[in-house]
Structure formats: C-alpha cells, structure tokens
Short mmCIF file of C-alpha atoms in Angstrom, two decimals:
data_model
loop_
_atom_site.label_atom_id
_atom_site.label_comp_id
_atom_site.label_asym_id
_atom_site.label_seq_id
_atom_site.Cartn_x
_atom_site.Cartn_y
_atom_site.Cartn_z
CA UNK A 25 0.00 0.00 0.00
CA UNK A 26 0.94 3.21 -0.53
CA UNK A 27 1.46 6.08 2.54
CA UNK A 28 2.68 9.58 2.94
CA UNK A 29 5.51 10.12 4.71
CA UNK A 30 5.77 14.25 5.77
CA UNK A 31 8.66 15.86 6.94
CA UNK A 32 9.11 19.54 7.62
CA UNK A 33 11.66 21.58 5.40
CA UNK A 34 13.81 24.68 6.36
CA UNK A 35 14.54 26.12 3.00
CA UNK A 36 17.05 29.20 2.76
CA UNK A 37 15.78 32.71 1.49
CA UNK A 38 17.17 31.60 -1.73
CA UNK A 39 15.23 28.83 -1.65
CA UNK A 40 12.30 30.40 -0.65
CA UNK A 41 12.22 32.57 -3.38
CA UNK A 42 12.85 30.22 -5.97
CA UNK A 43 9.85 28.06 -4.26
CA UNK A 44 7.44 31.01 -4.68
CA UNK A 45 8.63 31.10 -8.31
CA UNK A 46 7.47 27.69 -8.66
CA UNK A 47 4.48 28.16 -7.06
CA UNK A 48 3.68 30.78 -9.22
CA UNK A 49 4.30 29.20 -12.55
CA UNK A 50 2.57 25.83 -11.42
CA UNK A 51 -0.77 28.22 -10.26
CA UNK A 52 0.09 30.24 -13.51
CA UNK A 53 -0.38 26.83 -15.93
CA UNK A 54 -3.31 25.35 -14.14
CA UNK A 55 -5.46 28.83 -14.73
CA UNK A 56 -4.32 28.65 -18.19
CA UNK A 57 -5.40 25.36 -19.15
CA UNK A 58 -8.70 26.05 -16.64
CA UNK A 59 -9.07 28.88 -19.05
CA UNK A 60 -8.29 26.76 -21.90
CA UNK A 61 -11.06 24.47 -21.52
CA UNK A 62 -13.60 26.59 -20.55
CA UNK A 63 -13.25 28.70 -23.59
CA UNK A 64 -13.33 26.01 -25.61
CA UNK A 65 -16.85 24.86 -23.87
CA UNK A 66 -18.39 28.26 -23.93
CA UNK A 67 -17.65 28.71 -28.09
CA UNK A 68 -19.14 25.16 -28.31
CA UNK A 69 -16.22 23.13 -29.54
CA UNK A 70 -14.66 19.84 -28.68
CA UNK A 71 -13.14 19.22 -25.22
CA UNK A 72 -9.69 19.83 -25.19
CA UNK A 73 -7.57 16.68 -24.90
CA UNK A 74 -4.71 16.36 -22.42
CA UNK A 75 -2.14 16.48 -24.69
CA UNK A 76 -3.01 19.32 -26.38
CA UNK A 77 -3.92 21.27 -23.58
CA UNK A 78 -0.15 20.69 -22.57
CA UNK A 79 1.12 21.52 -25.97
CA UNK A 80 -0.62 24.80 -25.75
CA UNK A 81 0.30 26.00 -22.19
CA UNK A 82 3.24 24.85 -21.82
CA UNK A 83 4.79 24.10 -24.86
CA UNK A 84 4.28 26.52 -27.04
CA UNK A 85 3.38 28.95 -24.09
CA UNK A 86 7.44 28.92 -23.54
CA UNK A 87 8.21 30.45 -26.42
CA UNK A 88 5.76 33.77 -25.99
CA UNK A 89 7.21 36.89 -24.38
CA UNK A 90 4.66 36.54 -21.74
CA UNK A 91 5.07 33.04 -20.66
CA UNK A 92 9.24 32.56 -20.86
CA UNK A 93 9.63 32.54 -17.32
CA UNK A 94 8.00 29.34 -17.05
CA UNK A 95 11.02 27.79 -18.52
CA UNK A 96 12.91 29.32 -15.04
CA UNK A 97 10.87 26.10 -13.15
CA UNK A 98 11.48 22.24 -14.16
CA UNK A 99 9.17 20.99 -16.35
CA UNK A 100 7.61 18.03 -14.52
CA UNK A 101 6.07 20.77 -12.12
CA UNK A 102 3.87 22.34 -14.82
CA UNK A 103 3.34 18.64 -16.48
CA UNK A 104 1.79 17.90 -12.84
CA UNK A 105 0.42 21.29 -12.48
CA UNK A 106 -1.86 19.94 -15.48
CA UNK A 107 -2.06 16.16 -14.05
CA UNK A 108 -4.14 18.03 -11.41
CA UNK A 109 -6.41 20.24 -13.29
CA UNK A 110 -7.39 16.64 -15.75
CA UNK A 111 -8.00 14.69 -12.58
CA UNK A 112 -9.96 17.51 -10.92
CA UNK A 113 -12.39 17.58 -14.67
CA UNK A 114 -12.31 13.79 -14.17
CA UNK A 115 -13.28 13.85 -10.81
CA UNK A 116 -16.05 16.32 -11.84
CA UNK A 117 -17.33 14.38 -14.79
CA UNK A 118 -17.74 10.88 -12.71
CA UNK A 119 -19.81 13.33 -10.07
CA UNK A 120 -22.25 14.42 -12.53
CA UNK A 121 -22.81 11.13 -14.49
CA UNK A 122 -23.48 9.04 -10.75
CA UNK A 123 -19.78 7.28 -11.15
CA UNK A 124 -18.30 8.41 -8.19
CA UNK A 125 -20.20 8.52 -4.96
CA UNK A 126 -20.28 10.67 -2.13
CA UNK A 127 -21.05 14.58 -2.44
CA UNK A 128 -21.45 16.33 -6.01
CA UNK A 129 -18.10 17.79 -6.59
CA UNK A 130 -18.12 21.34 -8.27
CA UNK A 131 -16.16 22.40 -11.76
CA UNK A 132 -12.73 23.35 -10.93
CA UNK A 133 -12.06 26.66 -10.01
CA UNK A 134 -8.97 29.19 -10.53
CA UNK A 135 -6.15 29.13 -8.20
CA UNK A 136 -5.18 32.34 -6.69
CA UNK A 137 -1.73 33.32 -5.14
CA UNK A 138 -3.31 34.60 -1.90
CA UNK A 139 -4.83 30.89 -1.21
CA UNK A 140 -3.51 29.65 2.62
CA UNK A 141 -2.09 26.57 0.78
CA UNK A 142 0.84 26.52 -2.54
CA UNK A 143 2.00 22.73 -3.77
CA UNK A 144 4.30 22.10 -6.43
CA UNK A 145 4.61 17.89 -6.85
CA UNK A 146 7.99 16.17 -8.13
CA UNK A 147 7.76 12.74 -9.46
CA UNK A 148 11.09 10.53 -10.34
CA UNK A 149 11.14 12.17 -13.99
CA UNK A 150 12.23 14.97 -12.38
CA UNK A 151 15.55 13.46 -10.54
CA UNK A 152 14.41 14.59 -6.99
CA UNK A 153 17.20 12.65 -4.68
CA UNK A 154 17.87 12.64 -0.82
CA UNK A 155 21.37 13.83 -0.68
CA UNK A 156 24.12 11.72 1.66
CA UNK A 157 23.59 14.75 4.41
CA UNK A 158 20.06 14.01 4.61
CA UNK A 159 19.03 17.10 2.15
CA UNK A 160 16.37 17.24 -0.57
CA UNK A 161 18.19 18.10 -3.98
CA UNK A 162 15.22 19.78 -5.88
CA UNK A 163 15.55 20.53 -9.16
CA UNK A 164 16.40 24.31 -9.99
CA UNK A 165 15.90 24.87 -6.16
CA UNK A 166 19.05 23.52 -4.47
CA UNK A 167 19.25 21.18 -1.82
CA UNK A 168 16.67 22.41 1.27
CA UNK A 169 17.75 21.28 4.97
CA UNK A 170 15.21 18.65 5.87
CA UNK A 171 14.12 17.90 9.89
CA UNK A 172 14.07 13.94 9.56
CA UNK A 173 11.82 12.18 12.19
CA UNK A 174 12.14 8.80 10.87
CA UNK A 175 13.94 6.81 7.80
CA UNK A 176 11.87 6.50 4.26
CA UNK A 177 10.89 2.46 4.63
CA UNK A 178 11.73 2.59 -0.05
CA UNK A 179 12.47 4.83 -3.03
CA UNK A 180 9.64 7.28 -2.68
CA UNK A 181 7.74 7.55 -6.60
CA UNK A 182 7.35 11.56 -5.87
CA UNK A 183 7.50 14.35 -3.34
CA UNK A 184 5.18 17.53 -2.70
CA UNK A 185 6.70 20.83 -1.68
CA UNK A 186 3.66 22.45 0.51
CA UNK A 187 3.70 25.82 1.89
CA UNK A 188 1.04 25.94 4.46
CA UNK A 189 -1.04 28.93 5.58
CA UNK A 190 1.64 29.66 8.73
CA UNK A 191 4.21 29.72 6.65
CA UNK A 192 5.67 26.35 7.22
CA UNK A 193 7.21 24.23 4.56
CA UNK A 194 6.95 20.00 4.37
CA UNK A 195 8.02 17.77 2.50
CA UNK A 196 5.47 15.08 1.39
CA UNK A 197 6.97 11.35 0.15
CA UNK A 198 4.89 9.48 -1.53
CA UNK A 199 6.26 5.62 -0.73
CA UNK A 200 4.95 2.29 -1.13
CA UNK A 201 5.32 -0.08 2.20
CA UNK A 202 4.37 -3.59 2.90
CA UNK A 203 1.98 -5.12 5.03
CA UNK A 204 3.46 -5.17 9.03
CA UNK A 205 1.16 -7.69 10.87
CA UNK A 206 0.96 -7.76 14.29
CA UNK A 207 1.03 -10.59 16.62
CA UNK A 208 -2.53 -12.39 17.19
CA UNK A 209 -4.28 -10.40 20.22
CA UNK A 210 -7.43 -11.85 22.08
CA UNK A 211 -9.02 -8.41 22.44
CA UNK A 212 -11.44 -6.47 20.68
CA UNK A 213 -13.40 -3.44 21.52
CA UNK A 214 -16.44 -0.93 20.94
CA UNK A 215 -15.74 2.59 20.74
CA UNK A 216 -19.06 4.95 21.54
CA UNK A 217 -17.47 8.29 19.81
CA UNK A 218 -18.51 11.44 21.54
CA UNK A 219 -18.37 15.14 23.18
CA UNK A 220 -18.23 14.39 26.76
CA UNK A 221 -15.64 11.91 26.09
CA UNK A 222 -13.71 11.68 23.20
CA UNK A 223 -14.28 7.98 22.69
CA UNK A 224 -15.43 5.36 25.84
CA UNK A 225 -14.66 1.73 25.32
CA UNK A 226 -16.67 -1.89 25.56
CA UNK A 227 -14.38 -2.62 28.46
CA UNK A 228 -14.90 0.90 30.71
CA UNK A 229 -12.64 2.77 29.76
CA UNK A 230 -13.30 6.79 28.92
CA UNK A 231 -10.86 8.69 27.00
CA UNK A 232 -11.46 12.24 27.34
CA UNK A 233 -11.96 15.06 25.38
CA UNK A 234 -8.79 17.27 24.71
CA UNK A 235 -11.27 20.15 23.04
CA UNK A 236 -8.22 21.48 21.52
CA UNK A 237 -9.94 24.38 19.91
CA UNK A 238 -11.93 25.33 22.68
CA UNK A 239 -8.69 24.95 24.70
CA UNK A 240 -6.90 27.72 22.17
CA UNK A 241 -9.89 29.80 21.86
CA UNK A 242 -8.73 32.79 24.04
CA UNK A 243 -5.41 33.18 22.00
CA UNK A 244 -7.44 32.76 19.28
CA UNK A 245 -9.43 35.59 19.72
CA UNK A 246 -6.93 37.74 20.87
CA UNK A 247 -4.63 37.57 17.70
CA UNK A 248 -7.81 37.98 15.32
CA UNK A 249 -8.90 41.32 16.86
CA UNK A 250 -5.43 42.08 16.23
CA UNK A 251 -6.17 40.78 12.61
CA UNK A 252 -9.15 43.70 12.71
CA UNK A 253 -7.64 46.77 13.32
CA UNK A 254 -4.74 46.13 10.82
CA UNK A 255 -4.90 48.10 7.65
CA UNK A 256 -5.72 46.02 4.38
CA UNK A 257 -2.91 45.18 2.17
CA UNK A 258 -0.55 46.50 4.92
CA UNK A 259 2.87 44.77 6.12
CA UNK A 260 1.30 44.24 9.51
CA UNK A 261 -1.70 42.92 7.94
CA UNK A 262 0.43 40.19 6.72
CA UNK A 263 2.23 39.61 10.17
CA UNK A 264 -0.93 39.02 11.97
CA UNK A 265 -2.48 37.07 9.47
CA UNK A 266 0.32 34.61 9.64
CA UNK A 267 0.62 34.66 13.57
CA UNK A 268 -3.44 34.02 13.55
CA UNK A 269 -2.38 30.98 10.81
CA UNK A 270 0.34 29.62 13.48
CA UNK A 271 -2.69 29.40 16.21
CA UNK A 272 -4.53 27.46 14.35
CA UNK A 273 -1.86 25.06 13.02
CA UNK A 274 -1.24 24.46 16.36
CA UNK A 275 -4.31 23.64 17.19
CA UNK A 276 -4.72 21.39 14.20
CA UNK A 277 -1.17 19.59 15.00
CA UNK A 278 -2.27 18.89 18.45
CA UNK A 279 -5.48 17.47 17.43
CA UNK A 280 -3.75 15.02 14.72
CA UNK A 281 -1.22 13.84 16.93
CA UNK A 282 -3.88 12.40 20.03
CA UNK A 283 -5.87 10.89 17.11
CA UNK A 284 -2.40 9.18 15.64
CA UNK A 285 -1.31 8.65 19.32
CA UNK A 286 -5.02 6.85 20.01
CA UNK A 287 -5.62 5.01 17.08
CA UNK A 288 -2.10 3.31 16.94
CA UNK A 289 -2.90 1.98 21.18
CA UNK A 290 -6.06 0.83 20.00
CA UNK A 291 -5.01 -1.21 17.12
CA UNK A 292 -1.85 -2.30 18.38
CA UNK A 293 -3.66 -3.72 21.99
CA UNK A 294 -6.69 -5.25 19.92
CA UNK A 295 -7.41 -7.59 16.59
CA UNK A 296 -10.99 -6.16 15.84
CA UNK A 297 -12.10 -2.48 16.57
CA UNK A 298 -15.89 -1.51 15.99
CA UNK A 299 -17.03 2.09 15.78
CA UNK A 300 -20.14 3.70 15.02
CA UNK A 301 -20.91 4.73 11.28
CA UNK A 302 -21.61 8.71 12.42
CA UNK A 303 -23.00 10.92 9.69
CA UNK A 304 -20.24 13.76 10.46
CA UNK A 305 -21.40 16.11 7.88
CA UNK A 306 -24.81 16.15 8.93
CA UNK A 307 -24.14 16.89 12.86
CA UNK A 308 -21.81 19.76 11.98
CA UNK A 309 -24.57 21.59 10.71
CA UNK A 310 -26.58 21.58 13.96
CA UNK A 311 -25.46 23.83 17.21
CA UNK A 312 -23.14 21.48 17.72
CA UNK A 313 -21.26 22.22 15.20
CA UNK A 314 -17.39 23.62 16.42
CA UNK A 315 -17.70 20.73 18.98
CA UNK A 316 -17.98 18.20 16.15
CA UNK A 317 -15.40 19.34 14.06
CA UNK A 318 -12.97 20.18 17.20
CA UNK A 319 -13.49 16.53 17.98
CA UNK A 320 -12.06 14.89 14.37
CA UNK A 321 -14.18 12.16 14.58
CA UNK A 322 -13.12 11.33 10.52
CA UNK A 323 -9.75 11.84 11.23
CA UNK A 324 -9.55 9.56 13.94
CA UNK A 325 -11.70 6.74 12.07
CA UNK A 326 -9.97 6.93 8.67
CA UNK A 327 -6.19 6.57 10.61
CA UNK A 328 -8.41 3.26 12.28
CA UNK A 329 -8.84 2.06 8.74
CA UNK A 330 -5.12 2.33 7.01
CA UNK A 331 -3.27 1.09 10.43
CA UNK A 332 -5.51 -1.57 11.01
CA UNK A 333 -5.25 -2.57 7.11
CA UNK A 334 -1.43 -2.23 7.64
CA UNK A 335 -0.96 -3.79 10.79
CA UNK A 336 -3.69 -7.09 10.03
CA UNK A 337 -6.46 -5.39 12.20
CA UNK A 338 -10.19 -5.43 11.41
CA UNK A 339 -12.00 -2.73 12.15
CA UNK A 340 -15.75 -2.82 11.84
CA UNK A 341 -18.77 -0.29 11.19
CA UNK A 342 -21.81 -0.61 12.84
CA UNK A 343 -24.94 1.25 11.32
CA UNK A 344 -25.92 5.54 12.59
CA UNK A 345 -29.08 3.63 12.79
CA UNK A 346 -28.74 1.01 15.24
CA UNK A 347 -30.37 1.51 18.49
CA UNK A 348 -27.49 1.37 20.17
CA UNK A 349 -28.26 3.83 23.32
CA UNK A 350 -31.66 2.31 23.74
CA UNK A 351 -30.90 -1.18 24.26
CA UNK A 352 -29.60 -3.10 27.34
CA UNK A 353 -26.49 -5.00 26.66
CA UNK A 354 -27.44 -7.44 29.09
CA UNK A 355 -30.94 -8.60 27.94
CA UNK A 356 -30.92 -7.36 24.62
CA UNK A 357 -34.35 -5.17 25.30
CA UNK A 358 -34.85 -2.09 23.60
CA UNK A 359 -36.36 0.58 26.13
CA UNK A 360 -36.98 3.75 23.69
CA UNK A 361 -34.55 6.96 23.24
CA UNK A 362 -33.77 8.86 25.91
CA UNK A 363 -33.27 12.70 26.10
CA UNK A 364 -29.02 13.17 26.25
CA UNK A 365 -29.61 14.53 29.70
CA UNK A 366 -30.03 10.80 30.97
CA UNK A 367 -26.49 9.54 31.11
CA UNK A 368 -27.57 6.34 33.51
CA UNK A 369 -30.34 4.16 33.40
CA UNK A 370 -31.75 1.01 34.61
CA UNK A 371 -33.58 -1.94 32.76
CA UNK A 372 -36.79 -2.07 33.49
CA UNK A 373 -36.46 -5.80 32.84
CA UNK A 374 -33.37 -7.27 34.04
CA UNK A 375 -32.84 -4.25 36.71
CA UNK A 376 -29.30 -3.91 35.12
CA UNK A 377 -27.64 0.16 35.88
CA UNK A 378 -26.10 1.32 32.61
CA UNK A 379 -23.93 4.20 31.95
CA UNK A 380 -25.57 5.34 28.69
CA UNK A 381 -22.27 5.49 26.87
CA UNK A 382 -20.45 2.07 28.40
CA UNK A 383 -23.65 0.43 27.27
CA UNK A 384 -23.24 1.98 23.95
CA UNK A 385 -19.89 0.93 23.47
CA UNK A 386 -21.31 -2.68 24.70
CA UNK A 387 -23.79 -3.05 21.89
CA UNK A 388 -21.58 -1.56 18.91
CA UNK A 389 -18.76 -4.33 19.83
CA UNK A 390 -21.73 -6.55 19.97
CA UNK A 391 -23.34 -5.35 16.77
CA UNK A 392 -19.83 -5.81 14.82
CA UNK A 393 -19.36 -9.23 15.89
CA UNK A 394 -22.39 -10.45 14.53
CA UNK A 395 -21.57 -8.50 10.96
CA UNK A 396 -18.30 -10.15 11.17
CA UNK A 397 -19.46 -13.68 11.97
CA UNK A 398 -21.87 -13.52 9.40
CA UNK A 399 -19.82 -11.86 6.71
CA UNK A 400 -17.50 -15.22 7.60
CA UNK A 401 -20.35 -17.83 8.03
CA UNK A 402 -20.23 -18.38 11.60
CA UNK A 403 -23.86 -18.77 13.84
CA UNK A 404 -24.96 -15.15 14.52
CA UNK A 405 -28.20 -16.04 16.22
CA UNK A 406 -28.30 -15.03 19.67
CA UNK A 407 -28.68 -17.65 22.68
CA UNK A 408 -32.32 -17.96 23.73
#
C-alpha cells in the first residue's frame, strides 16, 4: 500500500524565493489550461484533450514573451500542475454522471496566489534525490535542509513541496510499504465516539476530550482582533495574518497527533475495533457544530482504517441507525430513546444500571461481531 511520509523543510531565502517562483508558474499553468477548456466549452467546440492542452500552455506557451519565465521552473512541475487540473475535470465528470459517490463535486475553479495553501509535486522524472547529508536536492531549487523524524521504509515515486497557511514548509513522500502484521491479540473493543468523552470503550474505559480548539480559543481571539484593526494590504496585515495561521496550526497539529497517538494503542492492543458509522457532515450543521469538528471524529476513524489494514487489524462499522443507546447490553431489550440529559439508566427488565455510553460501546462491539461472523459464516443467532 501506498502512505505519505511528511517531513518539515527549512529552505534558505534563496530557496524560498525560488519556491514562490514555482508556485507561481505551477498556479500560472493550471489557470491557463482552466481557461483553456472553458473557452473552448463556452464557443461550443470539442473538449480539449490532455495532450493538447499541454502543448498549448506549456509548450508553445514557452516560447511567448509573456510566458518565458516558465522555462525558469522544471518541467515536470507544470506537467503535474496539469495532471491536477485533468483529474480535478475527471473527478467532476464521474460526479455528474453518478460514477463516483459521495457529495457532487463542483467544476474546478482558478487558483489564486493569496490561497492559505501553494503545492508544487515532483515525481522521479524529475531526478528529486535525498542527498548523503540528509538534504532534498530539488531541481532548480538547491538542496533544502530537511528535519528527519524517521527513515523512508523505499524509493519514494514523488515528493510535494507544501507551503502551508503559517508559513511552514513540508516535504510530502509518496512511498509504497508492505503489510506489518501484528502478533494475534485476544481483544477487541467498541468505541461509543462522543463530546463528553472523546471515545469510551466496551471494556470501561473513557478517553477524554482534549477540546483542543476550545482549549486555544482565548489566543485565538486575541490575535484575530489584532487581525481587525490592521490596515488592508498592509505589512502588519500580513504579520498578523500569519501569527493568527500559526494558532490554528497548532491547534490542528495537536489534534492530529492524540488521534495518531489513540488510534495506533487501539489497534496495536486489539485484533478487531468496531465504531459507530456517524454521519459527520450532517451533525456539523446543527449547534453542535465547532464541537464536532474540534473533535475529528473522521480523522480519527480513517487513521483506524489504514493502520488496522497495515498492521492485520479489522475494524468494523456498525450502522448511525442502530439503536445502540436504547438497548440493554445485558438482555438485549430495547427501552426507547432517551433525552441526552439521561447519562444512567436502569432496565426495566433485568434491573441492570447502565452508563448510557459504556452500554453503547457494549452493543456496537456486539453489533460488529455479529456482521463479522456472518460476513465469515459463523452462527450469529443469539442464545435464547
């Protein structure tokens, strides 16, 4: 399988500057052959191939006064500048004729040089190499000092350049790994995601809630009124806006390494892992809203998914539908939803005291073991 492997860069101001010139030339082809295209659809003619949308932007683009300085960057940058913009019409084609599922995906749009993130991609064509010092030797860029946290496991097939919003610059490998199975462990568990606590477990276990957001909100406020009173297109303007871009990468760092820090104890401690199917898109567009999406709920499920497929982990989803807050774990009865208020509760048939969310977690491990057993064949019916 293939994984990303991101590493943060220190370039000099030399490099900086000739980063910002790739930038610009790999934004500049993209809104030409965006322009290209849509030309081209509003006159009625054919759609313009791939190939000849490169032969016309970049090709023969070279040799116009206005457009020489794009021989200044290495080629395979605009070639993938253009890789982008076919895959993003791709992408938007299979959305409109039902191909790809999930959320209708909009016609691509014009980059713009003030947008909080700039990429330029390398692939081997271009002779990217990871220098005996531990530098990356870009072409036309130099070699850029490189903060390494761990070894490349192979020959990586490309790297991204990515300036981020703060500022920052990483390095983004793109490298294929093998399968790492993990001894055989006895365990599996439920997780019963929420607000209160970030996830509680099958077994008892609560893990709480870092609220990293609501944790940073008082700096955060602070350096966007500082944001306010700064003068538009001003040099201060551009100071605070980064320093308000920091805050939140902070905040955004922090909340990626728990879920990485979480997800890795969870799979590494137990062979199955069952988690609720939540609808994440819908509940951010209730009051709840900040909460949800300071939480990460995807984040922390979709790092489940590649670790446990990595690692020879299962990890199970049980239905947004299944009652699984209004049925004992011990009996099996379904007693009717409760207001969230109630966070204990007795049977009213085996006399059982629940904690809403341990019972939860109770029913979703249950819920996934049946799935699994019957996906495999095995008796699923429960004991009378």
């Amino acid at each position: 399988m293939q994984l990303r492997y991101n590493f943060r860069l220190y370039p000099t101001a030399g490099q900086r500057a000739a980063l910002a010139r790739a930038f610009g030339c790999a934004r500049v082809v993209y809104n030409d052959g965006l322009c290209v295209r849509r030309e081209a659809h509003e006159r009625g003619l054919p759609y313009v191939s791939d190939g000849e949308l490169s032969r016309r932007v970049i090709t023969e683009a070279k040799k116009t006064p206005q457009r020489v300085w794009l021989g200044e960057v290495s080629a395979v940058v605009l070639q993938q500048a253009l890789a982008d913009l076919n895959a993003a019409y791709r992408n938007f084609f299979a959305s409109l004729t039902g191909r790809r599922t999930g959320p209708k995906i909009a016609e691509p749009r014009f980059k713009s040089r003030k947008d909080a993130r700039q990429s330029i991609r390398f692939t081997r064509n271009a002779r990217f190499t990871v220098t005996a010092g531990g530098r990356l030797r870009l072409p036309k860029i130099g070699d850029v000092p490189v903060r390494w946290s761990r070894s490349l496991p192979s020959e990586p097939s490309s790297v991204t350049v990515v300036m981020d919003a703060a500022g920052r610059y990483f390095a983004s490998f793109v490298v294929e790994v093998g399968d790492e199975p993990l001894p055989e462990a006895v365990a599996e568990v439920g997780i019963d995601l929420g607000l209160t606590h970030f996830a509680v477990l099958s077994d008892g276990r609560k893990i709480a809630n870092p609220r990293w957001l609501r944790r940073a909100e008082r700096r955060l406020r602070k350096a966007q009124r500082a944001l306010a009173r700064t003068a538009k297109g001003s040099n201060n303007r551009t100071k605070a806006a980064a320093k308000v871009a920091r805050a939140h990468a902070r905040v955004a760092d922090a909340r990626r390494d728990f879920a990485h820090q979480l997800s890795t104890r969870l799979i590494r401690d137990n062979q199955a892992v069952y988690v609720e199917d939540l609808c994440v898109s819908g509940l951010a567009r209730t009051r709840l809203a900040k909460s949800v999406h300071d939480a990460g709920w995807a984040q922390f499920t979709a790092m489940l998914a590649y670790k446990a497929a990595r690692h020879g982990r299962h990890v199970g989803r049980v239905g947004r539908f299944e009652p699984t807050s209004q049925t004992c774990s011990t009996c099996k009865v379904k007693d009717g939803p409760k207001p969230l208020h109630v966070r204990a509760w007795t049977c009213p048939v085996c006399g059982t005291r629940h904690d809403r969310d341990v019972n939860a977690a109770k029913n979703i491990l249950a819920a996934g073991r049946a799935d699994r057993l019957n996906a495999c064949g095995g008796a699923v019916r429960p004991a009378a």
